Structures are given as structure tokens and as C-alpha cells.
Coordinates of C-alpha atoms in Angstrom, one line a residue:
M1 CA 55.5 29.3 -19.0
K2 CA 52.2 27.2 -17.5
K3 CA 54.1 23.8 -17.7
L4 CA 57.3 25.5 -16.2
L5 CA 55.3 27.0 -13.7
A6 CA 53.6 23.4 -12.6
L7 CA 57.0 22.1 -12.4
L8 CA 58.5 24.6 -9.8
M9 CA 55.2 24.0 -7.4
A10 CA 55.2 20.0 -7.7
T11 CA 59.1 20.6 -6.8
A12 CA 57.9 22.8 -4.0
M13 CA 55.6 20.1 -3.0
T14 CA 57.9 17.9 -3.0
V15 CA 60.7 19.5 -0.4
T16 CA 58.0 20.8 1.9
C17 CA 57.5 17.0 2.0
F18 CA 60.7 15.8 2.7
A19 CA 61.5 18.4 4.6
A20 CA 58.4 17.7 7.3
C21 CA 59.1 13.8 7.5
G22 CA 62.5 13.9 7.7
K23 CA 64.1 11.5 9.6
N24 CA 66.6 12.5 12.1
N25 CA 69.6 13.7 10.1
N26 CA 72.3 12.6 13.0
S27 CA 71.1 9.3 12.2
S28 CA 74.3 6.7 11.4
N29 CA 71.5 5.1 9.0
S30 CA 70.2 8.1 7.2
D31 CA 73.1 8.4 5.0
T32 CA 72.0 6.0 1.5
S33 CA 74.6 6.8 -0.7
G34 CA 76.9 3.9 -0.8
D35 CA 76.6 0.2 -2.4
S36 CA 72.9 0.6 -3.9
Q37 CA 73.1 -3.3 -3.1
K38 CA 73.5 -2.7 0.7
E39 CA 71.9 -5.1 3.0
Y40 CA 69.4 -3.8 5.8
P41 CA 68.7 -5.5 8.6
T42 CA 64.6 -6.9 8.0
D43 CA 63.7 -6.3 11.6
G44 CA 62.6 -2.6 11.1
S45 CA 65.5 -1.3 13.4
V46 CA 67.3 0.8 9.7
Y47 CA 63.9 2.3 9.9
N48 CA 63.2 3.1 13.8
D49 CA 65.7 5.7 14.3
F50 CA 63.3 8.6 14.3
K51 CA 63.3 11.4 17.0
V52 CA 60.0 10.3 18.9
G53 CA 58.0 13.2 19.9
G54 CA 56.5 16.7 19.2
T55 CA 53.8 17.2 17.3
A56 CA 52.9 17.5 13.4
I57 CA 50.1 19.4 11.7
I58 CA 48.6 17.5 8.9
G59 CA 46.2 19.4 6.6
S60 CA 43.7 17.5 4.0
T61 CA 42.2 17.9 1.1
T62 CA 39.0 16.0 1.9
E63 CA 36.7 17.1 5.5
L64 CA 37.0 14.7 8.1
T65 CA 33.4 12.9 9.1
G66 CA 34.0 11.2 12.5
D67 CA 33.8 7.8 10.6
F68 CA 37.1 6.6 12.2
R69 CA 36.5 3.3 13.2
W70 CA 34.6 1.3 9.7
P71 CA 34.8 4.6 7.3
G72 CA 33.0 4.3 4.1
L73 CA 31.4 0.6 5.8
G74 CA 27.8 0.1 3.9
Q75 CA 28.6 3.2 2.1
S76 CA 29.1 4.2 -1.3
S77 CA 32.8 5.5 -0.7
A78 CA 34.6 6.3 2.1
P79 CA 36.9 10.0 2.7
A80 CA 40.5 10.0 2.6
A81 CA 40.8 11.8 5.5
D82 CA 39.2 9.2 7.6
Q83 CA 40.4 6.5 6.0
D84 CA 43.9 8.0 7.5
V85 CA 42.8 8.2 11.0
M86 CA 41.9 5.0 10.9
R87 CA 44.9 3.3 9.1
L88 CA 47.1 5.3 12.2
T89 CA 44.7 4.1 15.1
S90 CA 44.8 0.6 13.7
G91 CA 47.0 -2.4 14.1
Y92 CA 48.0 -5.9 14.5
D93 CA 46.6 -6.9 10.9
T94 CA 47.7 -10.6 10.1
L95 CA 49.1 -9.5 6.7
E96 CA 49.9 -6.2 6.3
L97 CA 51.7 -4.1 2.8
N98 CA 55.5 -3.9 3.3
Q99 CA 57.3 -0.6 1.3
T100 CA 56.9 -2.0 -2.3
G101 CA 53.3 -2.6 -1.9
T102 CA 53.6 -6.8 -1.3
Y103 CA 51.4 -8.3 1.2
V104 CA 53.6 -9.9 3.9
W105 CA 52.8 -11.9 6.9
N106 CA 52.7 -10.0 10.1
T107 CA 55.5 -11.8 12.0
T108 CA 54.6 -9.0 15.0
S109 CA 51.2 -10.3 15.7
V110 CA 51.4 -14.2 13.9
E111 CA 53.6 -16.7 15.9
T112 CA 52.5 -19.2 13.1
Y113 CA 50.5 -19.5 10.2
R114 CA 49.3 -22.6 7.7
G115 CA 48.1 -23.0 5.0
E116 CA 46.3 -26.1 3.1
E117 CA 44.3 -26.8 0.2
V118 CA 41.9 -29.2 1.0
E119 CA 40.2 -31.8 -2.2
H120 CA 36.6 -32.3 -1.3
D121 CA 34.7 -35.8 -2.5
D122 CA 32.8 -34.1 -5.5
G123 CA 36.3 -32.6 -6.7
S124 CA 36.0 -29.4 -5.3
L125 CA 39.2 -27.3 -3.8
T126 CA 38.8 -25.1 -0.6
Y127 CA 41.8 -23.4 1.0
K128 CA 42.4 -23.6 5.2
M129 CA 44.4 -21.0 6.8
T130 CA 45.6 -21.5 10.4
I131 CA 46.8 -18.6 12.4
K132 CA 47.9 -18.7 15.8
I133 CA 48.1 -15.2 17.2
K134 CA 51.3 -14.1 19.8
S135 CA 51.0 -14.1 23.2
G136 CA 51.4 -11.1 25.1
L137 CA 50.1 -8.2 22.2
Q138 CA 47.9 -5.4 24.2
L139 CA 45.6 -3.1 22.7
S140 CA 45.4 1.0 23.5
D141 CA 43.8 -0.3 27.3
G142 CA 46.4 -2.8 28.2
S143 CA 44.0 -5.7 27.3
E144 CA 45.4 -8.6 25.6
V145 CA 45.0 -9.7 22.6
T146 CA 43.3 -13.0 21.7
A147 CA 41.7 -14.5 18.6
D148 CA 38.9 -13.8 19.7
N149 CA 39.8 -9.6 18.6
Y150 CA 40.2 -11.1 15.3
L151 CA 37.1 -13.2 15.0
A152 CA 34.5 -10.5 16.3
Y153 CA 34.4 -8.7 12.9
L154 CA 34.2 -11.5 11.0
L155 CA 31.6 -13.0 12.7
A156 CA 29.3 -10.1 13.6
M157 CA 29.9 -8.4 10.5
S158 CA 28.2 -11.3 8.2
T159 CA 24.8 -11.2 10.3
P160 CA 21.6 -9.9 9.7
V161 CA 22.2 -7.9 12.4
S162 CA 25.2 -5.6 11.0
K163 CA 22.9 -5.4 7.7
E164 CA 21.0 -3.3 9.5
G165 CA 23.3 -1.4 11.9
V166 CA 25.7 -0.4 9.4
S167 CA 24.1 -1.9 6.2
Y168 CA 27.1 -4.4 5.7
N169 CA 26.9 -8.1 6.5
R170 CA 29.8 -9.4 3.8
A171 CA 32.8 -9.6 5.5
G172 CA 32.9 -13.9 5.5
Y173 CA 31.6 -14.1 1.5
S174 CA 34.7 -15.8 0.6
F175 CA 34.6 -18.6 3.1
V176 CA 32.9 -21.7 3.7
G177 CA 29.2 -21.7 5.5
Y178 CA 28.9 -18.4 5.0
D179 CA 25.8 -18.9 3.0
S180 CA 24.6 -20.6 6.2
Y181 CA 25.9 -18.3 8.9
S182 CA 24.9 -15.3 7.2
A183 CA 21.2 -16.8 6.9
Y184 CA 20.7 -17.0 10.9
D185 CA 18.7 -14.4 12.1
G186 CA 19.0 -15.8 16.1
T187 CA 15.5 -18.1 15.7
N188 CA 15.4 -20.5 12.5
A189 CA 18.3 -22.7 13.7
D190 CA 16.0 -25.6 13.0
A191 CA 15.3 -24.6 9.3
E192 CA 17.1 -26.4 6.0
G193 CA 20.1 -25.0 5.1
I194 CA 20.9 -22.3 7.8
T195 CA 23.0 -22.9 10.9
K196 CA 24.2 -20.5 14.2
E197 CA 27.5 -21.8 13.5
F198 CA 30.3 -20.4 10.7
S199 CA 31.8 -23.6 9.6
G200 CA 34.2 -22.5 8.0
V201 CA 35.6 -20.4 10.7
R202 CA 36.9 -22.1 13.7
K203 CA 38.0 -21.0 17.0
L204 CA 40.5 -23.7 17.9
D205 CA 41.7 -22.1 21.2
T206 CA 43.0 -18.6 22.8
Y207 CA 45.4 -17.5 20.6
T208 CA 44.1 -19.8 17.4
F209 CA 41.6 -19.9 14.5
S210 CA 41.3 -20.7 10.7
I211 CA 39.3 -19.4 7.8
E212 CA 38.5 -22.0 5.4
V213 CA 38.1 -20.2 1.2
N214 CA 35.2 -21.7 -0.3
S215 CA 36.0 -23.3 -3.4
D216 CA 33.8 -19.9 -5.7
N217 CA 37.1 -18.1 -4.5
Y218 CA 40.0 -21.3 -4.8
P219 CA 41.8 -21.5 -6.8
Y220 CA 43.6 -18.2 -6.3
Y221 CA 46.2 -17.1 -7.0
Y222 CA 46.5 -14.7 -4.7
V223 CA 45.0 -16.9 -1.9
D224 CA 46.4 -16.0 0.8
T225 CA 44.9 -12.1 1.0
L226 CA 41.9 -13.5 2.1
G227 CA 43.6 -14.5 5.2
A228 CA 44.3 -10.6 6.0
V229 CA 42.3 -10.0 9.3
S230 CA 42.2 -7.2 11.2
C231 CA 42.6 -6.8 15.6
Y232 CA 39.7 -5.4 17.2
D233 CA 38.1 -4.1 19.9
T234 CA 35.6 -7.0 21.0
K235 CA 33.6 -4.1 22.6
L236 CA 33.7 -2.0 19.8
V237 CA 32.3 -4.7 17.6
L238 CA 30.0 -7.3 19.7
G239 CA 29.0 -4.5 22.6
E240 CA 28.5 -6.5 26.2
G241 CA 27.4 -9.1 27.0
V242 CA 28.1 -11.5 23.8
E243 CA 30.5 -14.0 23.4
I244 CA 32.4 -16.3 20.7
K245 CA 32.0 -19.5 20.9
D246 CA 33.0 -22.7 19.1
D247 CA 32.1 -26.4 19.5
G248 CA 33.6 -28.3 17.6
N249 CA 31.4 -27.0 14.1
G250 CA 32.2 -23.7 13.7
A251 CA 32.8 -20.1 15.7
Y252 CA 29.5 -18.6 16.5
L253 CA 28.0 -15.5 18.7
T254 CA 26.0 -16.4 21.5
S255 CA 22.8 -15.0 21.4
A256 CA 22.6 -11.8 23.1
W257 CA 23.9 -10.7 19.9
Y258 CA 20.3 -11.6 17.9
E259 CA 17.8 -9.8 20.8
K260 CA 15.2 -7.7 19.7
K261 CA 13.9 -4.7 21.0
D262 CA 10.7 -3.1 19.9
G263 CA 10.8 -5.4 17.1
K264 CA 15.0 -4.4 15.7
Y265 CA 18.3 -5.6 16.7
A266 CA 19.3 -4.2 20.2
K267 CA 23.6 -3.9 18.9
A268 CA 22.5 -3.2 14.9
S269 CA 21.8 -0.1 17.1
H270 CA 25.9 -0.1 19.0
L271 CA 26.8 -0.6 15.7
K272 CA 25.7 2.5 14.6
S273 CA 26.7 3.8 17.5
A274 CA 30.3 2.0 18.3
R275 CA 31.4 3.1 15.1
E276 CA 31.1 6.8 15.9
D277 CA 32.3 6.5 19.3
V278 CA 36.7 8.0 19.8
S279 CA 36.8 7.3 23.5
S280 CA 35.4 4.5 25.0
Y281 CA 36.9 1.3 22.8
A282 CA 40.4 -0.2 23.1
Y283 CA 42.9 1.0 19.7
S284 CA 44.8 -1.8 18.3
G285 CA 47.3 1.1 16.1
P286 CA 50.7 3.4 16.9
Y287 CA 47.3 6.5 17.8
T288 CA 45.0 6.6 19.7
I289 CA 42.3 9.1 19.4
S290 CA 42.7 12.1 22.3
K291 CA 40.3 14.5 20.6
W292 CA 37.7 15.2 18.1
D293 CA 36.7 18.2 17.7
K294 CA 33.8 17.9 14.9
A295 CA 32.7 21.5 15.1
N296 CA 36.3 22.4 13.3
K297 CA 36.7 18.9 11.8
E298 CA 39.9 18.8 13.4
I299 CA 41.5 15.8 15.1
T300 CA 44.5 14.9 17.6
L301 CA 46.3 11.6 18.2
K302 CA 48.8 10.6 20.2
I303 CA 51.2 7.8 20.3
N304 CA 49.9 4.2 21.7
P305 CA 52.2 2.7 24.2
K306 CA 51.0 -0.1 24.1
Y307 CA 51.5 -0.7 20.3
A308 CA 54.3 -3.3 19.7
G309 CA 54.8 -2.3 16.1
N310 CA 54.1 -3.4 12.7
F311 CA 55.2 -6.5 10.4
E312 CA 59.4 -5.2 10.9
G313 CA 58.6 -4.3 14.7
Q314 CA 58.3 -1.0 13.3

């Protein structure tokens, strides 16, 4: 009897999910009863027959905490509900997961990609990925997406500033030059083995950047997955007054990133406050946060009309 009851409950939950998440029944693409080998277009159009508009209410067994920008960063775990919000408000990653769980290059945001193995004099191997972002992409506030939107997090979260602010500085640990760059504190560029430039991370032009996987992490069968770089509002990550530069030796952050106040990094305080700020910074994903009710643990999302789509253009 207990097994039967469990089966009935599971069936009821499944029916509820499909009823709530179903596609427009008037769609010509909703009939999948034909040939199982039928080919569908890969541009996302077959999935774009949803009826847009209205409201959906989603419940979760885990509480929302307000950590929607970088859920769990620097902590031992991240609440599932916070991660759900992050995924709904983030987009334009260089690689995304398709319906089968496979990483694919996101052709909505990536214009070109080139990967090449680099052999060094000592026989070690590294792997360089050069990525050009498509022009014309926009964040939710209408600002244009450039290489800076991908490099900001990678550079900032590999420094002592982020270590102090959000207890994390490992974003670029897989790339050439991480040890030297992560040890730079804004004042010690003359010390041996320390550089203000991240040699394995390059800003090549407005839309193009490269990252070079170090020999500790290459050869690696899934090396391309290390090229999965996320897109953020640069002001969210860096605050005001910080620029991303590259003079030929690697990308770096200007001195304002390392400024101190009362013995503490000023931008560390920015990182602490920015991660829970839902209104001051733009979003890159299909939705934006329009209201966060911390007392009732309720959040309201709305469609981001500037979003160009996922890897299928959906």
C-alpha cells in the first residue's frame, strides 16, 4: 500500500509539472508523435512557440537568501533557490549546456573561437583559446557587451581584493600566470615572481580576448570547458573608476582596484554589497529582478527584452 501511494504521488507531481510547464497546444511543433528520427532546426525556432506573457508562480523547498549574483561564492554551499534565480538572470556565457547536458559553444554570443596547443621549450604544453564576442549584444540596461564583461570577473576574482571581500580568489587558477598575478596586492609589482598583469589572460581588442590553460591543467580531455566564461555587468564586479587594460604582457586592472581605506581594500566592501544588490546593476540573462521581498522570501522576475537568446537563439 505504501509503495502504491508513493507511485500515485509521483504520478500526480509529474502531471502537475507538465500541466504547468506545457507548450502552447495550438503549436504546429507540439506534435511529436511522428517519426522519432525527424530532424528539427538547430536555431531554437522549434522551441520558440511558447505563448509569451502572463505570470508563473514557483515554489521551492529551499529558502531564498538574497545571494543571487554569486550564490555560495566563498562559502561551503549555495541554496538551490538562489541558484535558480541566478540562472534565470544570467546569460551570454561563452559555453552553455544543451538539452543532453553537453557543453556547446554559444553561437548567440560567440562570433569566433580558436583553440590551439602551445608547446614550450621545456616540453610542457599549454592550451590557448581565443574568443571573439559578437557585437551588438546588450545587457538589460542597454549597455553593449564587450570583452570587458567577460574579463572583469576573471581578473577581479583572482586577487587579494576578492579574497578579502568575498573569500574567493581562484577564478583564474587554471590559467598561465595565475600565481604571479594573484600575489599582486597593488604595491609589490617589483617583487620577484609577482606581476600586475595576468599573462595567460589577454584583452586583444574591444570584443576579443584569450585565455591560456596552464600545463598543470593540460593535457585535459575536457579542456574546452575551461573556456566557459560568464558575462557580467563590469560595474557589478569592479565598481566605479576601475578599467581593464592590456599593454601586451597580459590583462590587468588599474590601480583603483587595489586602493585601500583604513587598511582595507575599498573594493572589497563593494564586492560584499554588490552581490546582494538586485537593482543597481544590469543583468545578462532572460529575466531581471524587479522586486525582492526579503521579509517574506519572495522574488519577482520580469522578462529582459534586451536578451538575444541562449545557444540556440531561444
